[in-house]
PDB file of C-alpha atoms in Angstrom:
ATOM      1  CA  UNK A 225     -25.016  26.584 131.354  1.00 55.00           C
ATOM      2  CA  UNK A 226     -25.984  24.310 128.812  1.00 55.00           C
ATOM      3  CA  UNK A 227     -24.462  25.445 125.707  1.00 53.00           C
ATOM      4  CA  UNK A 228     -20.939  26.858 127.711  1.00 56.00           C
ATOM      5  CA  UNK A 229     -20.229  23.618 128.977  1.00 55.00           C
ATOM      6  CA  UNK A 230     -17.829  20.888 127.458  1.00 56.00           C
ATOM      7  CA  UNK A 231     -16.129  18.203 129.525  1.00 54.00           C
ATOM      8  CA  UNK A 232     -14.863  13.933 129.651  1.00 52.00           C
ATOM      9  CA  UNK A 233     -16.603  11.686 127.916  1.00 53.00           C
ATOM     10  CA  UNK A 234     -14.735   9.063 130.012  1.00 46.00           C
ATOM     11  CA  UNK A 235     -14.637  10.485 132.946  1.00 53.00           C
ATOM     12  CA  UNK A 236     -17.181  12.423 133.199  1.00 56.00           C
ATOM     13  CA  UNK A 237     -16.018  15.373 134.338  1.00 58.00           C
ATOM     14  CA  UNK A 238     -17.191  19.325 133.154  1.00 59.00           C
ATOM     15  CA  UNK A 239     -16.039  22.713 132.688  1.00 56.00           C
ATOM     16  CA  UNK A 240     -17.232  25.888 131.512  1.00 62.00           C
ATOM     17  CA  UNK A 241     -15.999  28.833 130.122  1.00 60.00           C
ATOM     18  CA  UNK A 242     -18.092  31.084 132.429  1.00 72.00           C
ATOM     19  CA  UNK A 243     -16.480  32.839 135.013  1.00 80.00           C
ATOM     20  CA  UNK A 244     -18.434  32.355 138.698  1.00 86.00           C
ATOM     21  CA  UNK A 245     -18.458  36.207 138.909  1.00 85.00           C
ATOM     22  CA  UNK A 246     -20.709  36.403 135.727  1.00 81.00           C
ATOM     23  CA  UNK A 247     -23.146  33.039 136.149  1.00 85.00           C
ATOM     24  CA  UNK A 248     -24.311  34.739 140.086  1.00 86.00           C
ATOM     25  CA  UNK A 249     -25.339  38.009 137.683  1.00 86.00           C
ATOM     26  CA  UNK A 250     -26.787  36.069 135.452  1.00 84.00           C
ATOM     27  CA  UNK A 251     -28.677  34.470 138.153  1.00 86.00           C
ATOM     28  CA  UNK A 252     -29.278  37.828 139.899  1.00 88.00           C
ATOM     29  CA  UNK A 253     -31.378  38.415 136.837  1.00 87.00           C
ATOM     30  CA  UNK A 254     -33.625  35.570 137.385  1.00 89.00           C
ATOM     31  CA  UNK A 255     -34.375  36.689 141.072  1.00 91.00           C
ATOM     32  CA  UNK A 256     -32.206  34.006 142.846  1.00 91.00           C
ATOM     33  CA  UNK A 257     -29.388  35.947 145.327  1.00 92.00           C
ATOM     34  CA  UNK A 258     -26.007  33.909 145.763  1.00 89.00           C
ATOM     35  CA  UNK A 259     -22.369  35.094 145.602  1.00 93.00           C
ATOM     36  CA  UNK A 260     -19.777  33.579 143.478  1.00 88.00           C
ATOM     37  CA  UNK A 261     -18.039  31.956 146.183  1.00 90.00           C
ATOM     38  CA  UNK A 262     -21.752  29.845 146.250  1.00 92.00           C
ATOM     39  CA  UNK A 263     -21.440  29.347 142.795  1.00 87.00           C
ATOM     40  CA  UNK A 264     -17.950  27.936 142.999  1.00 88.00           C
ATOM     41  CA  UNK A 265     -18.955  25.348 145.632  1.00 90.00           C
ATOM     42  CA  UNK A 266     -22.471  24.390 143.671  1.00 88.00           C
ATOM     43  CA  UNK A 267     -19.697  23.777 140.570  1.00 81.00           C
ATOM     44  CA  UNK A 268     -18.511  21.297 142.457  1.00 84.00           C
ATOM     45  CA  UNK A 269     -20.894  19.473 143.816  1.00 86.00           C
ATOM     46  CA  UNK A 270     -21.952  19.127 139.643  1.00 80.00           C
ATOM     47  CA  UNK A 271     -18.921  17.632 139.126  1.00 74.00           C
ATOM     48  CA  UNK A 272     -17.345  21.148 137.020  1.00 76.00           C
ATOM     49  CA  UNK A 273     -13.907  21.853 137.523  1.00 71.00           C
ATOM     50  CA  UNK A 274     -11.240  24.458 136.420  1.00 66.00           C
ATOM     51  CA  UNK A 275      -9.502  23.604 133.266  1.00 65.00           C
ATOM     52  CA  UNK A 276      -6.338  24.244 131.224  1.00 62.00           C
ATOM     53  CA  UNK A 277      -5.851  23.539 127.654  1.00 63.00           C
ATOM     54  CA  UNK A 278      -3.748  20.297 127.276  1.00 60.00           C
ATOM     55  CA  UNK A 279      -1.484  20.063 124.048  1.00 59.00           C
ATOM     56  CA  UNK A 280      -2.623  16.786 123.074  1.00 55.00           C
ATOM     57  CA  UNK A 281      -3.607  16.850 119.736  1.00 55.00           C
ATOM     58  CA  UNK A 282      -1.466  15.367 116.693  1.00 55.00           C
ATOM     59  CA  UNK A 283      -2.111  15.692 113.017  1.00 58.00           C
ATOM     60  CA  UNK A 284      -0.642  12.000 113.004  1.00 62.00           C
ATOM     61  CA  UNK A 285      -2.339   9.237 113.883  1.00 76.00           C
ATOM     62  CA  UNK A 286      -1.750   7.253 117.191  1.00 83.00           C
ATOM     63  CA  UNK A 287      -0.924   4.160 114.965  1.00 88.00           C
ATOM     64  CA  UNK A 288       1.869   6.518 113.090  1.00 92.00           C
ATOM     65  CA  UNK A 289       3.071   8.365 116.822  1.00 92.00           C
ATOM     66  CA  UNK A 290       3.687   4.573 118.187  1.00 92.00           C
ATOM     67  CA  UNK A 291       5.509   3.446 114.437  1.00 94.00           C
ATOM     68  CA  UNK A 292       7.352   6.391 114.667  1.00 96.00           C
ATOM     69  CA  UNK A 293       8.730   6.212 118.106  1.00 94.00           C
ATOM     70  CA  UNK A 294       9.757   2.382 117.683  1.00 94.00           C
ATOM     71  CA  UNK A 295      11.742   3.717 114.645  1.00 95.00           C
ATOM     72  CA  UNK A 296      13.762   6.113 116.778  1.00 95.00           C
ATOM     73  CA  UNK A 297      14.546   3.388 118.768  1.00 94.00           C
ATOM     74  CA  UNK A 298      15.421   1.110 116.423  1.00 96.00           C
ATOM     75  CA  UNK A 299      17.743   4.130 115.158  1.00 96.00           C
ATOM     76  CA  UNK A 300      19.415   4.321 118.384  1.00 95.00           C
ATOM     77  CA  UNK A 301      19.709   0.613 119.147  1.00 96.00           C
ATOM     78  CA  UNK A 302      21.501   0.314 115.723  1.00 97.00           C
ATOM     79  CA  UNK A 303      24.052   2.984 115.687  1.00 97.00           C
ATOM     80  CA  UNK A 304      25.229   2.493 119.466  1.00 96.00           C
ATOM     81  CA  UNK A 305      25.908  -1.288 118.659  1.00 97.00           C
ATOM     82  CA  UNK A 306      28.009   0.194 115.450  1.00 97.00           C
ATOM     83  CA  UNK A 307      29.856   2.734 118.204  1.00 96.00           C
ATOM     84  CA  UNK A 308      28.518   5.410 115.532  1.00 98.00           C
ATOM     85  CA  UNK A 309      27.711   9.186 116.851  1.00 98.00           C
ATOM     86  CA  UNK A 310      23.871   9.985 117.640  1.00 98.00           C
ATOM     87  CA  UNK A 311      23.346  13.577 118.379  1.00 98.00           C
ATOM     88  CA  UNK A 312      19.579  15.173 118.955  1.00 97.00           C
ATOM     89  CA  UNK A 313      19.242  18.695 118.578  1.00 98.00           C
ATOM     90  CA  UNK A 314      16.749  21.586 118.442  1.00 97.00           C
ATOM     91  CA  UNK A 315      16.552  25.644 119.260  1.00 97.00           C
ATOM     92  CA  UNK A 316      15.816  26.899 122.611  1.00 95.00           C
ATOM     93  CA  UNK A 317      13.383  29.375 124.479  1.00 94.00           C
ATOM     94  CA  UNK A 318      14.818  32.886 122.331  1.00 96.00           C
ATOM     95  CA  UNK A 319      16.138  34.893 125.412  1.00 96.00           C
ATOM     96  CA  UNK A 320      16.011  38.719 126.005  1.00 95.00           C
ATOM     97  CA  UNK A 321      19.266  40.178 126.694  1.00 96.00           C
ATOM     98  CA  UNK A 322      19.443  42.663 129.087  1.00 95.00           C
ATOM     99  CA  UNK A 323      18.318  43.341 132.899  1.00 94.00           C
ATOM    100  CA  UNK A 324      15.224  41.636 132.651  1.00 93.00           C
ATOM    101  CA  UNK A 325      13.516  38.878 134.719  1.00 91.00           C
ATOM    102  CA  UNK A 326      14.569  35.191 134.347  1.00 90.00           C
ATOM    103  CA  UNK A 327      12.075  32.834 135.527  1.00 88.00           C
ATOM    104  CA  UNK A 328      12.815  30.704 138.535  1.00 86.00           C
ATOM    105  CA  UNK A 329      14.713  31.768 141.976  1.00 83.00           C
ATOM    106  CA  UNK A 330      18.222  31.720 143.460  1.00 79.00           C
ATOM    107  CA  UNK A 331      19.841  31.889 146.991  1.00 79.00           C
ATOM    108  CA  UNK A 332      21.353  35.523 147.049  1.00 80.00           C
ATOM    109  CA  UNK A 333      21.223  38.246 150.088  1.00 78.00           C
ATOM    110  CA  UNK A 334      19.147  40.462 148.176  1.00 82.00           C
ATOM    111  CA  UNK A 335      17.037  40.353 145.304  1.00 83.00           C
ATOM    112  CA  UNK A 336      18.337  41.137 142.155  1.00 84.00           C
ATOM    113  CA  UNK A 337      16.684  44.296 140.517  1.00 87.00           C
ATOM    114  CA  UNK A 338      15.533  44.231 136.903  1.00 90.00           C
ATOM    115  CA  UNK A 339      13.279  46.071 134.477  1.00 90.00           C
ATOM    116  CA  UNK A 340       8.996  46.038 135.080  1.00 88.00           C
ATOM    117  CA  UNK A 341       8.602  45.212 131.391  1.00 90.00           C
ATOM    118  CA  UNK A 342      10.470  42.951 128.899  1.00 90.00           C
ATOM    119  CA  UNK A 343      10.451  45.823 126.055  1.00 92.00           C
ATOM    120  CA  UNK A 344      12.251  44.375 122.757  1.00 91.00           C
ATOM    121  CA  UNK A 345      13.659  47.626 122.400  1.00 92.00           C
ATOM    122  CA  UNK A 346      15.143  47.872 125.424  1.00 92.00           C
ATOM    123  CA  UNK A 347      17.151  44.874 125.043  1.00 93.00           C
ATOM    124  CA  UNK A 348      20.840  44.328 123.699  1.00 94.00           C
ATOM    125  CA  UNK A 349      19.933  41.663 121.716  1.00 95.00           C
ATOM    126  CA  UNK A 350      18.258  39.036 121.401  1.00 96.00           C
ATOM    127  CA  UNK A 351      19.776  35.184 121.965  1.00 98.00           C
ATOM    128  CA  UNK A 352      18.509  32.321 119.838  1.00 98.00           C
ATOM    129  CA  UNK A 353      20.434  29.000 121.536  1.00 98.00           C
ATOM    130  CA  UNK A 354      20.635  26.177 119.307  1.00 98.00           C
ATOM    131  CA  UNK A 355      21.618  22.862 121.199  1.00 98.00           C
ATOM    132  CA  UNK A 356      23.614  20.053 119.402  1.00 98.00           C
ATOM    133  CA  UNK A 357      23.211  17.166 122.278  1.00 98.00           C
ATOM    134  CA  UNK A 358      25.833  13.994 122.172  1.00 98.00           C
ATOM    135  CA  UNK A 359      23.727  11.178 123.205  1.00 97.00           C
ATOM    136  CA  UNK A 360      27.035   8.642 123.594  1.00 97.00           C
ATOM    137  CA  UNK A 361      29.624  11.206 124.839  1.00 98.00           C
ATOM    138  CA  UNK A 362      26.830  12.900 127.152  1.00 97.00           C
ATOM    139  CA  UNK A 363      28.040  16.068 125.418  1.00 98.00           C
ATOM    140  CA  UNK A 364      26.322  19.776 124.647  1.00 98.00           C
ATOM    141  CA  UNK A 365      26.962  22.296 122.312  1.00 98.00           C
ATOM    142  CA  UNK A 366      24.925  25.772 121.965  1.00 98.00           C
ATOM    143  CA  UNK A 367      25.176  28.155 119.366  1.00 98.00           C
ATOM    144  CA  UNK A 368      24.048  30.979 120.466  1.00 98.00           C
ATOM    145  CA  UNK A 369      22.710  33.019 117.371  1.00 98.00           C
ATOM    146  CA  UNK A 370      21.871  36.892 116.726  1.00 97.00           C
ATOM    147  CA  UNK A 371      20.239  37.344 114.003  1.00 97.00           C
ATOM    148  CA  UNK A 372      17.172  34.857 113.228  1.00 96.00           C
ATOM    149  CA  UNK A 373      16.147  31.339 113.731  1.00 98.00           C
ATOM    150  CA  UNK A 374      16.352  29.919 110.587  1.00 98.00           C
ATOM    151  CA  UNK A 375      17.419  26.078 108.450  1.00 98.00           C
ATOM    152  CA  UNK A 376      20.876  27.880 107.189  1.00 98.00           C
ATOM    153  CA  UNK A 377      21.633  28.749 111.447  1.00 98.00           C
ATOM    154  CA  UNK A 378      20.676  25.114 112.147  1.00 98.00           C
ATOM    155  CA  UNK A 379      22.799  23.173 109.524  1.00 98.00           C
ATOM    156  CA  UNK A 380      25.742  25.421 110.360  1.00 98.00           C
ATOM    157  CA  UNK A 381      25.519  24.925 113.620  1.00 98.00           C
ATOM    158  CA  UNK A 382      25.762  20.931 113.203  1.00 98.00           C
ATOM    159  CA  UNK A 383      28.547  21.610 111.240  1.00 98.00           C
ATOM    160  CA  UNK A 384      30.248  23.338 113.164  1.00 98.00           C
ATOM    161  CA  UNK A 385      29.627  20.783 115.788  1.00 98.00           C
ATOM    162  CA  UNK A 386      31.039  17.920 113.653  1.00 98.00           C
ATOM    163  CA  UNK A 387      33.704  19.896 112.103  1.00 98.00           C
ATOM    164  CA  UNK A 388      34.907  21.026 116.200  1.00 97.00           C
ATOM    165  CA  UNK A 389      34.020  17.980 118.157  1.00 98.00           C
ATOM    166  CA  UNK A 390      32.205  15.411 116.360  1.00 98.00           C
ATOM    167  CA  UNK A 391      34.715  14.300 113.905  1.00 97.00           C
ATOM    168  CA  UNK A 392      37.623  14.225 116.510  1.00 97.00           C
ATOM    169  CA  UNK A 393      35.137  12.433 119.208  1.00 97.00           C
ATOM    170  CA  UNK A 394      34.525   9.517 116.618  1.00 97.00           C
ATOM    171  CA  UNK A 395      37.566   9.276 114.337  1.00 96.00           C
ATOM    172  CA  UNK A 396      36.160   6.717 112.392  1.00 94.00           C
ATOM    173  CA  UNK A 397      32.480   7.147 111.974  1.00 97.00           C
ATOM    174  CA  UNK A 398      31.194   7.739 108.208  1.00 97.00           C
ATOM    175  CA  UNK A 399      27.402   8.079 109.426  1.00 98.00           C
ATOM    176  CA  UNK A 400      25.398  10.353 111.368  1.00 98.00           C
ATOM    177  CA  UNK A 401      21.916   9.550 113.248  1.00 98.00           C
ATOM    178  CA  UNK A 402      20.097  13.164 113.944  1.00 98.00           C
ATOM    179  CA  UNK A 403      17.130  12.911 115.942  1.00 97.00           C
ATOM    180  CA  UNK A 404      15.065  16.041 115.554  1.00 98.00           C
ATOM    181  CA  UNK A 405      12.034  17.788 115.988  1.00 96.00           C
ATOM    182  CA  UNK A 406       9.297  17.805 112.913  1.00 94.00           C
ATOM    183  CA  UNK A 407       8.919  21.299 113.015  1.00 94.00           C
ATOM    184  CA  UNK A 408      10.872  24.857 113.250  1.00 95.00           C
ATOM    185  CA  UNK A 409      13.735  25.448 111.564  1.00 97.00           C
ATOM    186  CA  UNK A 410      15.283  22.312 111.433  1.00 97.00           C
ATOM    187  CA  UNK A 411      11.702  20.945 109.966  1.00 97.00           C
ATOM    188  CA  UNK A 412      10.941  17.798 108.553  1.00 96.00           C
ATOM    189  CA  UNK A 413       9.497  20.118 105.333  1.00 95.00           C
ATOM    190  CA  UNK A 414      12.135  22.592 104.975  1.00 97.00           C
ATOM    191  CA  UNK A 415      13.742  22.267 101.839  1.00 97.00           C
ATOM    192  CA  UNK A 416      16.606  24.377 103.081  1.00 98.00           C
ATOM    193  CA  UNK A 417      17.544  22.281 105.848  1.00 98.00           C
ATOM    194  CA  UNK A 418      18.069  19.363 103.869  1.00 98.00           C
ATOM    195  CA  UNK A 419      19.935  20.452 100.792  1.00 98.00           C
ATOM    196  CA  UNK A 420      22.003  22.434 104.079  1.00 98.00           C
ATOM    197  CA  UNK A 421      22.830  19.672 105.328  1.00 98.00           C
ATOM    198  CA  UNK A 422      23.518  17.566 101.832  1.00 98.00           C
ATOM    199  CA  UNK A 423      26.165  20.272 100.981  1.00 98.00           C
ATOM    200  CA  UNK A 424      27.652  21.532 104.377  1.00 97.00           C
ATOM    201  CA  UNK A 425      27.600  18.298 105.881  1.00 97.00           C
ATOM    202  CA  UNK A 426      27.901  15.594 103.773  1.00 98.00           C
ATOM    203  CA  UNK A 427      29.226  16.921 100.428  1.00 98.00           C
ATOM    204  CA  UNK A 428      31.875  18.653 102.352  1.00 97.00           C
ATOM    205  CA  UNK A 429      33.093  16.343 104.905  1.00 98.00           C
ATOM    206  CA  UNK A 430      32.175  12.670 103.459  1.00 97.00           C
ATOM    207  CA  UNK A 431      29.354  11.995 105.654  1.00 98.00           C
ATOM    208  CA  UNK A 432      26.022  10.095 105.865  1.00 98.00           C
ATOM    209  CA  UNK A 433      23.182  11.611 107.795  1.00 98.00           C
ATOM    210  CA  UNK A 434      20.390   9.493 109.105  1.00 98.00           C
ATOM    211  CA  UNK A 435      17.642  12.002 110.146  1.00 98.00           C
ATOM    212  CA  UNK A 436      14.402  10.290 111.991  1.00 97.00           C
ATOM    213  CA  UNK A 437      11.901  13.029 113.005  1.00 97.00           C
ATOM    214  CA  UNK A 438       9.670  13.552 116.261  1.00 96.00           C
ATOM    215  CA  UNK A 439       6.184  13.795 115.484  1.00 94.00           C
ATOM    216  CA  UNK A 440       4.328  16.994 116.207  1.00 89.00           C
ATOM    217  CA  UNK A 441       3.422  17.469 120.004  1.00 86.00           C
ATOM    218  CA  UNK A 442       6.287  14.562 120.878  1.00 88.00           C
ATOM    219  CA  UNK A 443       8.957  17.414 121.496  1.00 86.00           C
ATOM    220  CA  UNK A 444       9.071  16.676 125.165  1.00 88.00           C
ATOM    221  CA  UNK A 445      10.601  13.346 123.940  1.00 90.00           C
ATOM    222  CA  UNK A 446      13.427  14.751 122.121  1.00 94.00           C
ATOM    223  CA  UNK A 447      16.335  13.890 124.403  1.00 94.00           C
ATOM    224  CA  UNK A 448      17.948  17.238 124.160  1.00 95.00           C
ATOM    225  CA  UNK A 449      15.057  18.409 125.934  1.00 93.00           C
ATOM    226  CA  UNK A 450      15.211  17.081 129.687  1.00 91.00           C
ATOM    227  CA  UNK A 451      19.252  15.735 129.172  1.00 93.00           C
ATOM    228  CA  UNK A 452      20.791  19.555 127.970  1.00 96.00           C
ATOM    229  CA  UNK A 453      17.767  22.628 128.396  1.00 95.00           C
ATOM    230  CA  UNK A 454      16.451  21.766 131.219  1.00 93.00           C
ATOM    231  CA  UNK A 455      19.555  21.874 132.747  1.00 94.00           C
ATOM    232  CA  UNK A 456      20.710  24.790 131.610  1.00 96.00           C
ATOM    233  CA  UNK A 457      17.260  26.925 132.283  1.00 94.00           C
ATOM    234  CA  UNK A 458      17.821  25.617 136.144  1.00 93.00           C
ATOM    235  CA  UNK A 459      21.774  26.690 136.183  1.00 95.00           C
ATOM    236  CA  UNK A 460      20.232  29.971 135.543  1.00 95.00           C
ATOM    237  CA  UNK A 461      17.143  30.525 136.987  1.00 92.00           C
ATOM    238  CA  UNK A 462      16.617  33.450 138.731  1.00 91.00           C
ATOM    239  CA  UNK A 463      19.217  35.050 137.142  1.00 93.00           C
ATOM    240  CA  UNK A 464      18.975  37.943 134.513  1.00 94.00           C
ATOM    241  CA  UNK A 465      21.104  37.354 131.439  1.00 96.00           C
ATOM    242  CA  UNK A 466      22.497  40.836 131.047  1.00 95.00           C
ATOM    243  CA  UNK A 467      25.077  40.332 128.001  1.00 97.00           C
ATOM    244  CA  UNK A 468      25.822  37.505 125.917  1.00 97.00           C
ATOM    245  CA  UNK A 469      29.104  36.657 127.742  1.00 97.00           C
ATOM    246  CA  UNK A 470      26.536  36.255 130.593  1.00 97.00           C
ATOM    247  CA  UNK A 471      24.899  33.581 128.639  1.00 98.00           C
ATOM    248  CA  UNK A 472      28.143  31.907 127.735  1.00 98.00           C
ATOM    249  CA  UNK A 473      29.208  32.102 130.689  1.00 98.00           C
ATOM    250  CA  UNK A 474      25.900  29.831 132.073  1.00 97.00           C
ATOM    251  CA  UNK A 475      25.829  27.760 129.451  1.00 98.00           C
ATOM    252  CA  UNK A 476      29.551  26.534 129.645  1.00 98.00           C
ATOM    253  CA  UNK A 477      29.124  26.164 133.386  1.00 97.00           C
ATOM    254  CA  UNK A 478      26.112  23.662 133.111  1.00 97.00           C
ATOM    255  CA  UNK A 479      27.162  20.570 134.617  1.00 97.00           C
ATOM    256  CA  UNK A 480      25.293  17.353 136.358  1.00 95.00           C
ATOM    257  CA  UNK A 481      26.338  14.831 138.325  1.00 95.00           C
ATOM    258  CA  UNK A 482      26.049  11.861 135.485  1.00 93.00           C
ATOM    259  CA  UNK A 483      28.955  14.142 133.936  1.00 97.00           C
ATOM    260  CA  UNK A 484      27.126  16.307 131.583  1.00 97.00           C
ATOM    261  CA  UNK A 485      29.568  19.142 130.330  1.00 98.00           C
ATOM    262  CA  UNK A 486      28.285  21.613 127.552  1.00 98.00           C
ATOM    263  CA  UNK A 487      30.466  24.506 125.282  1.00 98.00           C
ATOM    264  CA  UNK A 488      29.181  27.205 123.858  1.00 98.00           C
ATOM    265  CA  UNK A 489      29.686  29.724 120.935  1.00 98.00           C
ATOM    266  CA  UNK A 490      28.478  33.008 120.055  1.00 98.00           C
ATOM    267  CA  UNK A 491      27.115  33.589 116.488  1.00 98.00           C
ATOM    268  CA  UNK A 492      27.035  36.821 114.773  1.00 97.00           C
ATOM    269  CA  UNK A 493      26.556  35.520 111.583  1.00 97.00           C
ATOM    270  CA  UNK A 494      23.398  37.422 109.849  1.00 97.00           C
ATOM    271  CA  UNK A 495      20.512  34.882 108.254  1.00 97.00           C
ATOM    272  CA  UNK A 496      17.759  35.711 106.184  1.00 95.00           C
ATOM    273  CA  UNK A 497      14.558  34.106 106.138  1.00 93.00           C
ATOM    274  CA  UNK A 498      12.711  33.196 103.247  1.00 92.00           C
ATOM    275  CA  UNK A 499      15.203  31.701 101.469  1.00 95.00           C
ATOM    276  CA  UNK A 500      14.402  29.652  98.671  1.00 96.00           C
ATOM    277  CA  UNK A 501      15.312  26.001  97.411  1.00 97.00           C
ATOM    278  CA  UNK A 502      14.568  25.350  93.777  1.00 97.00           C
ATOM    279  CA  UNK A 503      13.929  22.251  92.550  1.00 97.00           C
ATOM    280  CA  UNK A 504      16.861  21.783  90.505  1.00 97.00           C
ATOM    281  CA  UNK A 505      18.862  21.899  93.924  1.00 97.00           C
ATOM    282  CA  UNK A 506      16.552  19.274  95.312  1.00 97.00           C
ATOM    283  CA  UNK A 507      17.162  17.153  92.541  1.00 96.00           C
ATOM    284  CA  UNK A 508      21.211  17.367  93.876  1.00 96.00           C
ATOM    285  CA  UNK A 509      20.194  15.536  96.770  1.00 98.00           C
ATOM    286  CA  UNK A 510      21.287  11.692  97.268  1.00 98.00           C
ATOM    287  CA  UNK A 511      18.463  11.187  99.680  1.00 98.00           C
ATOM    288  CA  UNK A 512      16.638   7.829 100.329  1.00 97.00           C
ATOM    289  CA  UNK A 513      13.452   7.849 102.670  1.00 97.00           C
ATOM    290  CA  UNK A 514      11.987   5.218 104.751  1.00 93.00           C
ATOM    291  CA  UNK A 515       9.254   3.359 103.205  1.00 89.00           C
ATOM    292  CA  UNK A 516       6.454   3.072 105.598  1.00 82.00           C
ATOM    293  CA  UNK A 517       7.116   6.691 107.298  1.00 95.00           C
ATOM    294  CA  UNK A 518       9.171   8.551 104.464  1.00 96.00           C
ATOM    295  CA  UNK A 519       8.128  12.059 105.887  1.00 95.00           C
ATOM    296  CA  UNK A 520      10.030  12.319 109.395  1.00 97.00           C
ATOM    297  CA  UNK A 521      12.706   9.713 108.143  1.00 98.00           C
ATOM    298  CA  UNK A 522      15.471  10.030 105.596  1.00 98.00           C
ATOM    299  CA  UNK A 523      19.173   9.154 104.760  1.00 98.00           C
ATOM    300  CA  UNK A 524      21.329  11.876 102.824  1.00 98.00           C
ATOM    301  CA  UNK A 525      24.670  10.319 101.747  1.00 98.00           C
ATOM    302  CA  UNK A 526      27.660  12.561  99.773  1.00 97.00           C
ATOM    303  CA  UNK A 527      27.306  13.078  95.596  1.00 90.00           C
TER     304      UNK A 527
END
């Protein structure tokens, strides 16, 4: 057991990677008879217990993690005193469409029959949701997309936020605060998502955009997270989503009792990934970063 075991160096607690089955063989080989059920119980009495992996691990620092999230909320703070839009935003669990089975249950008189496997080619389509959550105006907006996941779908679909509700929510509001994730395709990295949103959004419609990213494994923090997708995965749990008008049709009916109220659009615009920014389109951008975290926080203002 020695060299299969890890476990807490603060609590002290064990595991190992050793099934029960395969340690009463093992001990079967030594001469010493005991089922696994045995071995289970001697487990723990030593203190071993079963284990998941836990997604805990950053690449930044704790000291960065704790800078960054008093940033966000300096962010916030800042731009609600001003009466200036916040949104958050990020891209949904892709979705199967077709009879398949949608995780989580629903009161019906009989069960609802769908495929044994989730085969890709079986499916209509597939539906890549891309949220654009209101902080303010506790408002949601999903784009449902067709094609692929990429930083062109994600700065069109905050433009076509602003450019249909944003700009006629706040009349008079000349800035922007995006919180975001640090990864996918709206990416704190991603060339394409900035100079997207340089020319789409602020180039085009006169617009500052204050962008402060997440950092990586603080997703779960994002407020479009447990305010807008949450609630939408448990308006339709249980329930296959057969066509995309079936996932319109869930999405626009997502509602709460704080007076959440979410629209949604189907996109059958076709992106390509892989797209490439060159550096003299970089140099077009009229970006300023933050000075003690300049890699999940930025300003782009119009040229």
């Amino acid at each position: 057991m020695q060299h299969d075991t890890a476990g807490d160096p603060m609590g002290g607690l064990k595991w190992t990677h050793r099934t029960t089955a395969r340690i009463a063989a093992q001990l079967l080989e030594l001469g010493i008879q005991v089922s696994d059920r045995t071995v289970a119980r001697l487990l723990k009495q030593m203190d071993f217990s079963l284990r998941v992996n836990h997604k805990k691990l950053s690449s930044a620092s704790p000291a960065q993690r704790d800078a960054q999230f008093t940033h966000i909320a300096e962010v916030r703070e800042r731009f609600t005193a001003e009466g200036l839009p916040i949104i958050s935003i990020d891209t949904k669990k892709k979705e199967l469409v077709g009879c398949f089975k949608n995780a989580g249950m629903s009161w019906v008189h009989d069960p609802v029959l769908v495929k044994d496997h989730d085969f890709r080619s079986e499916a209509l389509g597939m539906a890549i949701p891309y949220g654009v959550y209101d902080l303010r105006a506790n408002r949601g907006c999903v784009f449902v997309g067709t094609s692929r996941d990429t930083p062109e779908f994600a700065v069109d679909a905050v433009e076509k936020w602003w450019r249909t509700e944003g700009q006629h929510r706040y009349r008079r509001a000349e800035h922007l605060a995006i919180l975001a994730d640090g990864g996918g395709s709206n990416s704190a990295s991603a060339r394409a998502w900035k100079y997207g949103l340089q020319t789409r959004l602020c180039n085009r419609h006169g617009l500052s955009v204050t962008v402060a990213h997440y950092p990586s494994g603080a997703s779960k923090w994002n407020p479009i997270e447990h305010r807008l997708f949450s609630e939408i995965s448990k308006n339709w749990a249980g329930r296959p989503l057969d066509s995309y008008q079936t996932i319109l049709n869930y999405l626009r009916t997502t509602t709460t009792a704080t007076g959440l109220r979410v629209s949604a659009h189907l996109v059958k615009k076709t992106y390509q990934k892989g797209v490439k920014i060159s550096n003299a389109q970089m140099r077009q951008l009229d970006i300023s970063t933050d000075r003690a975290l300049p890699k999940w926080n930025y300003t782009l203002r119009p040229n």
